Amino acid sequence: MKRLLLPVLFFLLITTAFSQGIIQGKIQDSQSKEMSFANVLLWNKPDSAMVKGVVSDESGSYIFTEIPKGEYYVEVHILGYAKTHSPVFSFLGTEKNNLATIILVQEDQNLEEVTVNATRPFFELEQGKMVVNVANSISAAGLSVIDVLDRSPGVMVNRQSNSLSLLGKNGVVILMNGHRFRMPIEAAYQMLAGLNSSDVEKIEIITVPPANYDADGDAGFINIVMKKDNAMIGTNGILTIGQGYGSGYNGNMSFSLNHQGPKFSWFGILSSTYVDQVALWEAFRGNNNGFEDIAIDTYTDRFSSRKSINYQAGFDYKLSTRTIFSGLVSGYNNRWDMTAPNITNSNYSISPDTLFRMTTEEVNKWSHIMGNINLQHTFKNGQVLSTNVDYLTYKNSNPSWYTIMNYNESDDLISSEEFRITKDTPIELWVADLNHSMKIGKSIAVESGVRATFSQFTNTVVFEEKLESEWLIDPKFTNDGLLNEDILAAFSTAKIEFDKKTTLNGGLRYENTKTNLTTVLGEKIVDRHYGDFFPTAFLSRKINADNLVQVSYGRRITRPTFNEMAPFVFFSDPFTFFAGNENILPTYTNTLKTDYSYKSMIFFVQYSTDKNVIASFQPTLDEETNTVFLRTENLDQRKTLAMMVAFPLQITSWWESQNNFTANYQRVNSELNGEVFEVDQKGIQVVLTNTFNLPKKYTIELMGNYNSPTINGYFNWLSRGFVNLGIQKDFEKSGVLRISCNDIFETSQLRWQSFEGADLEITGRFKFEKRVFMATYTYKFGNSKIKGTRNRKVGSQEEQRRVTN
């Protein structure tokens, strides 16, 4: 590893000395006031062609880099001032040319403010990603970000495991504003479940991420871009309040403040959510234990409530015109409480039948704090050097209590038992990175960096059984685990613009991983040390104004989440346990993708192969006790072919339809419970959104979503779908009111079924909510023209996916 890191660091130091011609200057008005955010254009005198364009910073300064020899002049535009030119000047192409200050003069005419309203298409294709413009969706108002993801193309939300999948694959990485959350997917799920969708501008789906991102995540990245305002200096805020009812009360609130100053800027976001739900759980299991056939039916209503608070605050301070120091603090508190009365019927072909009544009480509490400091410097030649240091801490407390009453065929009480389980998992991470970017000539951009991630968690599980009045520890399910994991990485990417229509972006990443899981007493459970290269390549060709073609390739890795590796056990019914698996191996994925867009139509084909696929809820049968353990297992191999087409239809001047169709074919080869199985599955997803723009600022949105069955190892997730309706009234300066009904026909539920011919037959369904009615009001106040917070990369956000709850 040292041999690799030293050349990369040497490259970073050498490239900072690379320098070409620079033209710079300042802009002021007639009162000597520095003019920020002016459009500054550099023109070539001989052919009157524009060479480059920049925007002046808060001090009124501008800079052009990588300028060749020639004759030029500078032109300045800003609203309310007359267009102004500098004198023509000669430039040798190697020196630094400081131009005289350009003085702007106000125009005599008074210009009224002009507001232009434009609606972006619901789906757009950009280089290497599909964009879902969430802000255009009315029926999404008042929902959580998880609910919005549930309706996004190719995305499936699993509310039982608190996880996400993309195009039928589970290795999803969550980013926000381009920065990765370094947490398990369960913890990221909890954060997104408490985050109001009214704060989201768009969602970017990236199935082949470039090399400057971590190589983790076989399915790809989902980037959530938060809303922001654009313009000048001042303070503004947004208040959103939502109230609704499904199977219980739904309420949320989001409040944000944003201040932009000449040198010091800050922002803060606070959101809270409270949801009462009544979920339905039904499950069936059939098998033969070598003596007789057994059929077990389970039914329960799960009464639950979720209380969550998300917060974020940060600042940017300009130490100079080229150096920015930033800080960020974010976190959340999430508590989920559940009470579930459970009825389990056990039917035996020979033995007497029995009935169990089990009451489960569970509390799942997550808290998280992340602190980040960032320093970024832009050199005079345009190179950028930035560094991040992050510290993250998570605390998860997940106690549960069980009372089990056993009855015979005559409904007489045979026995009763009481159990309780405590599970505490604190997690700590340190992340540090150094990144450098530069341009070589006009057509090559290079970015390189190094990163170190140090993770640690302890996992304490205590299983106790009540005998008479005393609680006794059961050593079979009681354990302690201590995990230490270090990941050292280095990468380099190059983007080459061959011409205005053709771009190649290639990169190589190396990651060295050391994972050590032991008991508290020091007994080794897992000891792995491995290093791998992860190449990526993107080729984009713009054929003409209407046609764009892209081809991409990437190799990735999906490491198991901390909670998947942590030993634990929970009861679903007296014969079914959820458990951890410390022996899970990482998944390796190779992906090849082709994208094509014609005007507003988008089409792609993607093929991927996965080795050691991480699959959740795989059943393992203990024939002696007739107990099934549902745990995460590795599947040997998976191949996936996916295709998607999306296009809008302007049916009338007031009626627009956005149509999205995704198809995939999967084949899985593996072995479980002594069975070697090879299964394949054809699937589709359809998302249809109809928008009706009516008079007096009324808008109606009707959306339908359908997902066909998908493979999850030993069993399939069966088809599911829903229809949503939303109505919006824009009161302009008074705010926006949205009313929505989600899952009108109450068809949204998770259903599963083992593959045909399996020795262990499992089926079931989990309906997590009834139809939900929501009313949401959004009000903006303060200076509506101030620019949003600076988007910058927080070093640790690529690790946060692995913290789950």
Tab-separated table of N, CA, C and O in Angstrom, residues 569-667:
chain	number	residue	atom	x	y	z
A	569	VAL	N	-30.076	-11.732	17.511
A	569	VAL	CA	-31.218	-12.595	17.224
A	569	VAL	C	-32.485	-11.873	17.650
A	569	VAL	O	-32.519	-11.207	18.695
A	570	PHE	N	-33.548	-11.954	16.814
A	570	PHE	CA	-34.876	-11.427	17.133
A	570	PHE	C	-35.922	-12.447	16.705
A	570	PHE	O	-35.753	-13.156	15.704
A	571	PHE	N	-37.036	-12.506	17.454
A	571	PHE	CA	-38.116	-13.420	17.137
A	571	PHE	C	-39.107	-12.761	16.175
A	571	PHE	O	-39.540	-11.629	16.391
A	572	SER	N	-39.505	-13.498	15.122
A	572	SER	CA	-40.661	-13.110	14.325
A	572	SER	C	-41.891	-13.856	14.811
A	572	SER	O	-42.981	-13.299	14.897
A	573	ASP	N	-41.708	-15.136	15.120
A	573	ASP	CA	-42.713	-15.967	15.775
A	573	ASP	C	-41.943	-17.030	16.555
A	573	ASP	O	-40.703	-17.054	16.522
A	574	PRO	N	-42.602	-17.910	17.293
A	574	PRO	CA	-41.853	-18.876	18.112
A	574	PRO	C	-40.929	-19.794	17.331
A	574	PRO	O	-40.046	-20.432	17.930
A	575	PHE	N	-41.083	-19.874	15.979
A	575	PHE	CA	-40.265	-20.782	15.189
A	575	PHE	C	-39.401	-20.051	14.158
A	575	PHE	O	-38.766	-20.703	13.329
A	576	THR	N	-39.380	-18.720	14.177
A	576	THR	CA	-38.658	-17.950	13.163
A	576	THR	C	-37.846	-16.852	13.831
A	576	THR	O	-38.405	-16.024	14.553
A	577	PHE	N	-36.524	-16.869	13.589
A	577	PHE	CA	-35.619	-15.886	14.165
A	577	PHE	C	-34.955	-15.080	13.054
A	577	PHE	O	-34.640	-15.608	11.990
A	578	PHE	N	-34.731	-13.798	13.309
A	578	PHE	CA	-33.821	-12.982	12.504
A	578	PHE	C	-32.462	-12.979	13.201
A	578	PHE	O	-32.388	-12.752	14.407
A	579	ALA	N	-31.388	-13.201	12.438
A	579	ALA	CA	-30.067	-13.325	13.065
A	579	ALA	C	-29.001	-12.685	12.198
A	579	ALA	O	-29.183	-12.495	10.989
A	580	GLY	N	-27.873	-12.334	12.813
A	580	GLY	CA	-26.730	-11.795	12.094
A	580	GLY	C	-25.838	-12.911	11.573
A	580	GLY	O	-25.989	-14.085	11.930
A	581	ASN	N	-24.875	-12.543	10.709
A	581	ASN	CA	-23.966	-13.533	10.133
A	581	ASN	C	-22.588	-12.893	9.986
A	581	ASN	O	-22.351	-12.105	9.080
A	582	GLU	N	-21.681	-13.245	10.874
A	582	GLU	CA	-20.359	-12.620	10.882
A	582	GLU	C	-19.471	-13.112	9.742
A	582	GLU	O	-18.395	-12.542	9.497
A	583	ASN	N	-19.891	-14.147	9.021
A	583	ASN	CA	-19.047	-14.736	7.982
A	583	ASN	C	-19.356	-14.228	6.580
A	583	ASN	O	-18.885	-14.800	5.594
A	584	ILE	N	-20.138	-13.156	6.461
A	584	ILE	CA	-20.503	-12.625	5.152
A	584	ILE	C	-19.269	-12.089	4.427
A	584	ILE	O	-18.454	-11.366	5.012
A	585	LEU	N	-19.149	-12.430	3.142
A	585	LEU	CA	-18.045	-11.963	2.299
A	585	LEU	C	-18.503	-10.778	1.450
A	585	LEU	O	-19.697	-10.627	1.167
A	586	PRO	N	-17.581	-9.937	0.994
A	586	PRO	CA	-17.952	-8.822	0.118
A	586	PRO	C	-18.352	-9.318	-1.275
A	586	PRO	O	-17.909	-10.374	-1.729
A	587	THR	N	-19.197	-8.514	-1.955
A	587	THR	CA	-19.629	-8.811	-3.321
A	587	THR	C	-18.772	-8.021	-4.313
A	587	THR	O	-18.511	-6.830	-4.099
A	588	TYR	N	-18.362	-8.676	-5.402
A	588	TYR	CA	-17.637	-8.000	-6.477
A	588	TYR	C	-18.531	-7.934	-7.713
A	588	TYR	O	-19.161	-8.926	-8.082
A	589	THR	N	-18.559	-6.759	-8.343
A	589	THR	CA	-19.478	-6.514	-9.456
A	589	THR	C	-18.754	-5.879	-10.634
A	589	THR	O	-17.931	-4.974	-10.454
A	590	ASN	N	-19.059	-6.346	-11.846
A	590	ASN	CA	-18.623	-5.722	-13.089
A	590	ASN	C	-19.864	-5.284	-13.853
A	590	ASN	O	-20.803	-6.088	-14.042
A	591	THR	N	-19.884	-4.010	-14.303
A	591	THR	CA	-21.066	-3.449	-14.956
A	591	THR	C	-20.670	-2.795	-16.269
A	591	THR	O	-19.708	-2.023	-16.331
A	592	LEU	N	-21.457	-3.075	-17.315
A	592	LEU	CA	-21.310	-2.435	-18.619
A	592	LEU	C	-22.652	-1.827	-18.992
A	592	LEU	O	-23.689	-2.502	-18.917
A	593	LYS	N	-22.648	-0.536	-19.387
A	593	LYS	CA	-23.899	0.179	-19.618
A	593	LYS	C	-23.800	1.057	-20.857
A	593	LYS	O	-22.751	1.661	-21.123
A	594	THR	N	-24.909	1.132	-21.618
A	594	THR	CA	-25.016	2.022	-22.768
A	594	THR	C	-26.265	2.881	-22.601
A	594	THR	O	-27.358	2.364	-22.342
A	595	ASP	N	-26.100	4.203	-22.711
A	595	ASP	CA	-27.210	5.153	-22.621
A	595	ASP	C	-27.411	5.842	-23.968
A	595	ASP	O	-26.442	6.146	-24.678
A	596	TYR	N	-28.660	6.118	-24.283
A	596	TYR	CA	-28.981	6.877	-25.492
A	596	TYR	C	-30.150	7.798	-25.176
A	596	TYR	O	-31.124	7.390	-24.535
A	597	SER	N	-30.055	9.054	-25.606
A	597	SER	CA	-31.171	9.989	-25.441
A	597	SER	C	-31.447	10.688	-26.765
A	597	SER	O	-30.525	11.070	-27.491
A	598	TYR	N	-32.734	10.821	-27.069
A	598	TYR	CA	-33.177	11.578	-28.237
A	598	TYR	C	-34.172	12.619	-27.748
A	598	TYR	O	-35.267	12.278	-27.296
A	599	LYS	N	-33.755	13.890	-27.755
A	599	LYS	CA	-34.558	14.972	-27.198
A	599	LYS	C	-34.898	14.615	-25.750
A	599	LYS	O	-34.007	14.493	-24.913
A	600	SER	N	-36.181	14.426	-25.432
A	600	SER	CA	-36.573	14.124	-24.049
A	600	SER	C	-36.728	12.636	-23.782
A	600	SER	O	-37.088	12.240	-22.679
A	601	MET	N	-36.468	11.794	-24.773
A	601	MET	CA	-36.559	10.351	-24.577
A	601	MET	C	-35.219	9.805	-24.090
A	601	MET	O	-34.163	10.207	-24.571
A	602	ILE	N	-35.270	8.866	-23.126
A	602	ILE	CA	-34.077	8.265	-22.547
A	602	ILE	C	-34.182	6.751	-22.678
A	602	ILE	O	-35.227	6.163	-22.419
A	603	PHE	N	-33.066	6.113	-23.065
A	603	PHE	CA	-33.030	4.655	-23.193
A	603	PHE	C	-31.669	4.163	-22.713
A	603	PHE	O	-30.641	4.769	-23.013
A	604	PHE	N	-31.650	3.077	-21.925
A	604	PHE	CA	-30.362	2.488	-21.563
A	604	PHE	C	-30.469	0.967	-21.491
A	604	PHE	O	-31.547	0.406	-21.260
A	605	VAL	N	-29.319	0.317	-21.675
A	605	VAL	CA	-29.168	-1.125	-21.493
A	605	VAL	C	-27.975	-1.336	-20.570
A	605	VAL	O	-26.908	-0.754	-20.775
A	606	GLN	N	-28.148	-2.184	-19.539
A	606	GLN	CA	-27.078	-2.412	-18.570
A	606	GLN	C	-26.946	-3.903	-18.282
A	606	GLN	O	-27.946	-4.593	-18.058
A	607	TYR	N	-25.704	-4.390	-18.291
A	607	TYR	CA	-25.431	-5.791	-17.971
A	607	TYR	C	-24.402	-5.840	-16.843
A	607	TYR	O	-23.391	-5.128	-16.877
A	608	SER	N	-24.665	-6.679	-15.837
A	608	SER	CA	-23.738	-6.778	-14.712
A	608	SER	C	-23.636	-8.219	-14.233
A	608	SER	O	-24.586	-9.001	-14.348
A	609	THR	N	-22.476	-8.565	-13.697
A	609	THR	CA	-22.241	-9.863	-13.069
A	609	THR	C	-21.771	-9.627	-11.637
A	609	THR	O	-20.977	-8.720	-11.375
A	610	ASP	N	-22.265	-10.443	-10.715
A	610	ASP	CA	-21.938	-10.304	-9.294
A	610	ASP	C	-21.450	-11.637	-8.752
A	610	ASP	O	-22.032	-12.689	-9.041
A	611	LYS	N	-20.390	-11.594	-7.951
A	611	LYS	CA	-19.851	-12.773	-7.285
A	611	LYS	C	-19.997	-12.617	-5.777
A	611	LYS	O	-19.731	-11.563	-5.219
A	612	ASN	N	-20.430	-13.682	-5.087
A	612	ASN	CA	-20.691	-13.653	-3.635
A	612	ASN	C	-21.734	-12.593	-3.294
A	612	ASN	O	-21.497	-11.710	-2.466
A	613	VAL	N	-22.902	-12.691	-3.925
A	613	VAL	CA	-23.962	-11.692	-3.743
A	613	VAL	C	-24.445	-11.700	-2.299
A	613	VAL	O	-24.736	-12.761	-1.731
A	614	ILE	N	-24.522	-10.518	-1.683
A	614	ILE	CA	-25.052	-10.385	-0.323
A	614	ILE	C	-26.569	-10.311	-0.409
A	614	ILE	O	-27.135	-9.360	-0.963
A	615	ALA	N	-27.267	-11.323	0.120
A	615	ALA	CA	-28.732	-11.409	0.043
A	615	ALA	C	-29.302	-11.519	1.452
A	615	ALA	O	-28.876	-12.368	2.247
A	616	SER	N	-30.262	-10.669	1.770
A	616	SER	CA	-30.857	-10.639	3.109
A	616	SER	C	-32.002	-11.640	3.236
A	616	SER	O	-32.569	-12.097	2.240
A	617	PHE	N	-32.328	-11.996	4.489
A	617	PHE	CA	-33.493	-12.831	4.840
A	617	PHE	C	-33.448	-14.219	4.197
A	617	PHE	O	-34.480	-14.753	3.797
A	618	GLN	N	-32.263	-14.796	4.080
A	618	GLN	CA	-32.180	-16.150	3.531
A	618	GLN	C	-32.469	-17.172	4.639
A	618	GLN	O	-31.868	-17.114	5.713
A	619	PRO	N	-33.415	-18.117	4.401
A	619	PRO	CA	-33.834	-19.040	5.465
A	619	PRO	C	-32.887	-20.230	5.625
A	619	PRO	O	-32.484	-20.850	4.643
A	620	THR	N	-32.540	-20.551	6.866
A	620	THR	CA	-31.769	-21.740	7.196
A	620	THR	C	-32.562	-22.543	8.227
A	620	THR	O	-32.933	-22.006	9.279
A	621	LEU	N	-32.830	-23.810	7.923
A	621	LEU	CA	-33.693	-24.633	8.764
A	621	LEU	C	-32.884	-25.502	9.713
A	621	LEU	O	-31.950	-26.200	9.305
A	622	ASP	N	-33.246	-25.454	11.004
A	622	ASP	CA	-32.715	-26.375	12.009
A	622	ASP	C	-33.769	-27.460	12.213
A	622	ASP	O	-34.792	-27.232	12.872
A	623	GLU	N	-33.559	-28.659	11.629
A	623	GLU	CA	-34.587	-29.695	11.646
A	623	GLU	C	-34.856	-30.233	13.048
A	623	GLU	O	-35.975	-30.663	13.349
A	624	GLU	N	-33.844	-30.205	13.924
A	624	GLU	CA	-34.047	-30.747	15.266
A	624	GLU	C	-35.059	-29.923	16.048
A	624	GLU	O	-35.916	-30.467	16.743
A	625	THR	N	-34.970	-28.602	15.954
A	625	THR	CA	-35.880	-27.724	16.701
A	625	THR	C	-37.003	-27.179	15.823
A	625	THR	O	-37.876	-26.471	16.320
A	626	ASN	N	-36.974	-27.513	14.507
A	626	ASN	CA	-37.943	-26.981	13.535
A	626	ASN	C	-37.957	-25.456	13.546
A	626	ASN	O	-38.995	-24.819	13.414
A	627	THR	N	-36.776	-24.856	13.706
A	627	THR	CA	-36.626	-23.399	13.758
A	627	THR	C	-35.960	-22.904	12.483
A	627	THR	O	-35.011	-23.522	11.994
A	628	VAL	N	-36.459	-21.811	11.953
A	628	VAL	CA	-35.873	-21.183	10.769
A	628	VAL	C	-35.150	-19.911	11.192
A	628	VAL	O	-35.731	-19.059	11.883
A	629	PHE	N	-33.887	-19.793	10.802
A	629	PHE	CA	-33.122	-18.575	11.013
A	629	PHE	C	-33.074	-17.803	9.699
A	629	PHE	O	-32.645	-18.336	8.670
A	630	LEU	N	-33.530	-16.560	9.714
A	630	LEU	CA	-33.454	-15.681	8.553
A	630	LEU	C	-32.237	-14.786	8.737
A	630	LEU	O	-32.198	-13.956	9.636
A	631	ARG	N	-31.240	-14.963	7.892
A	631	ARG	CA	-30.011	-14.205	8.027
A	631	ARG	C	-29.477	-13.835	6.647
A	631	ARG	O	-29.894	-14.388	5.634
A	632	THR	N	-28.558	-12.910	6.622
A	632	THR	CA	-27.911	-12.529	5.371
A	632	THR	C	-26.910	-13.602	4.976
A	632	THR	O	-26.117	-14.062	5.794
A	633	GLU	N	-26.973	-14.018	3.701
A	633	GLU	CA	-26.086	-15.057	3.194
A	633	GLU	C	-25.450	-14.590	1.883
A	633	GLU	O	-25.922	-13.648	1.244
A	634	ASN	N	-24.372	-15.267	1.486
A	634	ASN	CA	-23.753	-15.031	0.173
A	634	ASN	C	-24.315	-16.000	-0.857
A	634	ASN	O	-24.354	-17.209	-0.622
A	635	LEU	N	-24.790	-15.475	-1.992
A	635	LEU	CA	-25.155	-16.282	-3.141
A	635	LEU	C	-23.948	-16.346	-4.074
A	635	LEU	O	-23.222	-15.361	-4.220
A	636	ASP	N	-23.759	-17.475	-4.715
A	636	ASP	CA	-22.531	-17.682	-5.482
A	636	ASP	C	-22.394	-16.696	-6.637
A	636	ASP	O	-21.356	-16.053	-6.805
A	637	GLN	N	-23.444	-16.563	-7.453
A	637	GLN	CA	-23.317	-15.748	-8.658
A	637	GLN	C	-24.679	-15.208	-9.074
A	637	GLN	O	-25.714	-15.864	-8.898
A	638	ARG	N	-24.677	-14.003	-9.649
A	638	ARG	CA	-25.895	-13.390	-10.186
A	638	ARG	C	-25.541	-12.624	-11.456
A	638	ARG	O	-24.539	-11.900	-11.499
A	639	LYS	N	-26.377	-12.757	-12.475
A	639	LYS	CA	-26.237	-11.999	-13.717
A	639	LYS	C	-27.528	-11.214	-13.936
A	639	LYS	O	-28.620	-11.758	-13.779
A	640	THR	N	-27.381	-9.928	-14.301
A	640	THR	CA	-28.540	-9.054	-14.464
A	640	THR	C	-28.440	-8.288	-15.775
A	640	THR	O	-27.410	-7.664	-16.054
A	641	LEU	N	-29.498	-8.349	-16.565
A	641	LEU	CA	-29.627	-7.539	-17.771
A	641	LEU	C	-30.830	-6.630	-17.578
A	641	LEU	O	-31.943	-7.108	-17.342
A	642	ALA	N	-30.621	-5.313	-17.648
A	642	ALA	CA	-31.694	-4.346	-17.416
A	642	ALA	C	-31.779	-3.367	-18.579
A	642	ALA	O	-30.760	-2.979	-19.158
A	643	MET	N	-33.009	-2.968	-18.915
A	643	MET	CA	-33.271	-1.991	-19.960
A	643	MET	C	-34.316	-1.005	-19.464
A	643	MET	O	-35.215	-1.375	-18.710
A	644	MET	N	-34.194	0.252	-19.886
A	644	MET	CA	-35.162	1.260	-19.487
A	644	MET	C	-35.410	2.239	-20.621
A	644	MET	O	-34.486	2.588	-21.369
A	645	VAL	N	-36.660	2.674	-20.751
A	645	VAL	CA	-37.009	3.745	-21.675
A	645	VAL	C	-37.942	4.700	-20.941
A	645	VAL	O	-38.845	4.274	-20.218
A	646	ALA	N	-37.682	6.000	-21.080
A	646	ALA	CA	-38.504	7.034	-20.446
A	646	ALA	C	-38.740	8.148	-21.453
A	646	ALA	O	-37.808	8.564	-22.145
A	647	PHE	N	-39.975	8.626	-21.529
A	647	PHE	CA	-40.287	9.678	-22.493
A	647	PHE	C	-41.540	10.436	-22.037
A	647	PHE	O	-42.446	9.864	-21.437
A	648	PRO	N	-41.599	11.749	-22.323
A	648	PRO	CA	-42.797	12.535	-22.023
A	648	PRO	C	-43.722	12.597	-23.242
A	648	PRO	O	-43.279	12.458	-24.375
A	649	LEU	N	-45.001	12.820	-22.980
A	649	LEU	CA	-45.986	13.045	-24.042
A	649	LEU	C	-46.778	14.295	-23.697
A	649	LEU	O	-47.367	14.382	-22.606
A	650	GLN	N	-46.768	15.275	-24.592
A	650	GLN	CA	-47.580	16.475	-24.410
A	650	GLN	C	-48.918	16.217	-25.096
A	650	GLN	O	-49.094	16.443	-26.291
A	651	ILE	N	-49.884	15.708	-24.331
A	651	ILE	CA	-51.160	15.280	-24.903
A	651	ILE	C	-51.997	16.486	-25.323
A	651	ILE	O	-52.552	16.523	-26.428
A	652	THR	N	-52.102	17.490	-24.445
A	652	THR	CA	-52.727	18.768	-24.777
A	652	THR	C	-51.858	19.873	-24.196
A	652	THR	O	-50.827	19.609	-23.578
A	653	SER	N	-52.272	21.120	-24.360
A	653	SER	CA	-51.503	22.229	-23.809
A	653	SER	C	-51.504	22.225	-22.285
A	653	SER	O	-50.637	22.830	-21.663
A	654	TRP	N	-52.470	21.520	-21.681
A	654	TRP	CA	-52.577	21.500	-20.209
A	654	TRP	C	-52.383	20.102	-19.607
A	654	TRP	O	-52.454	19.934	-18.401
A	655	TRP	N	-52.128	19.107	-20.457
A	655	TRP	CA	-52.004	17.725	-19.986
A	655	TRP	C	-50.713	17.127	-20.509
A	655	TRP	O	-50.516	16.992	-21.712
A	656	GLU	N	-49.817	16.768	-19.574
A	656	GLU	CA	-48.544	16.153	-19.941
A	656	GLU	C	-48.397	14.823	-19.218
A	656	GLU	O	-48.724	14.698	-18.038
A	657	SER	N	-47.906	13.821	-19.928
A	657	SER	CA	-47.705	12.491	-19.362
A	657	SER	C	-46.230	12.132	-19.446
A	657	SER	O	-45.609	12.282	-20.490
A	658	GLN	N	-45.658	11.674	-18.315
A	658	GLN	CA	-44.286	11.186	-18.292
A	658	GLN	C	-44.323	9.672	-18.100
A	658	GLN	O	-44.958	9.175	-17.159
A	659	ASN	N	-43.670	8.923	-18.978
A	659	ASN	CA	-43.790	7.470	-18.995
A	659	ASN	C	-42.416	6.834	-18.814
A	659	ASN	O	-41.461	7.200	-19.506
A	660	ASN	N	-42.319	5.874	-17.901
A	660	ASN	CA	-41.062	5.198	-17.606
A	660	ASN	C	-41.294	3.699	-17.562
A	660	ASN	O	-42.160	3.220	-16.817
A	661	PHE	N	-40.515	2.947	-18.360
A	661	PHE	CA	-40.629	1.491	-18.409
A	661	PHE	C	-39.241	0.886	-18.199
A	661	PHE	O	-38.291	1.219	-18.914
A	662	THR	N	-39.124	-0.009	-17.216
A	662	THR	CA	-37.867	-0.698	-16.935
A	662	THR	C	-38.103	-2.203	-16.999
A	662	THR	O	-39.084	-2.698	-16.431
A	663	ALA	N	-37.228	-2.915	-17.682
A	663	ALA	CA	-37.305	-4.373	-17.761
A	663	ALA	C	-35.961	-4.955	-17.355
A	663	ALA	O	-34.909	-4.376	-17.638
A	664	ASN	N	-35.981	-6.105	-16.661
A	664	ASN	CA	-34.723	-6.752	-16.301
A	664	ASN	C	-34.875	-8.264	-16.310
A	664	ASN	O	-35.982	-8.805	-16.164
A	665	TYR	N	-33.738	-8.925	-16.514
A	665	TYR	CA	-33.667	-10.384	-16.485
A	665	TYR	C	-32.519	-10.759	-15.554
A	665	TYR	O	-31.397	-10.271	-15.711
A	666	GLN	N	-32.822	-11.622	-14.573
A	666	GLN	CA	-31.816	-12.035	-13.604
A	666	GLN	C	-31.706	-13.552	-13.555
A	666	GLN	O	-32.715	-14.265	-13.665
A	667	ARG	N	-30.475	-14.030	-13.373
A	667	ARG	CA	-30.226	-15.459	-13.165
A	667	ARG	C	-29.310	-15.603	-11.952
A	667	ARG	O	-28.262	-14.947	-11.876
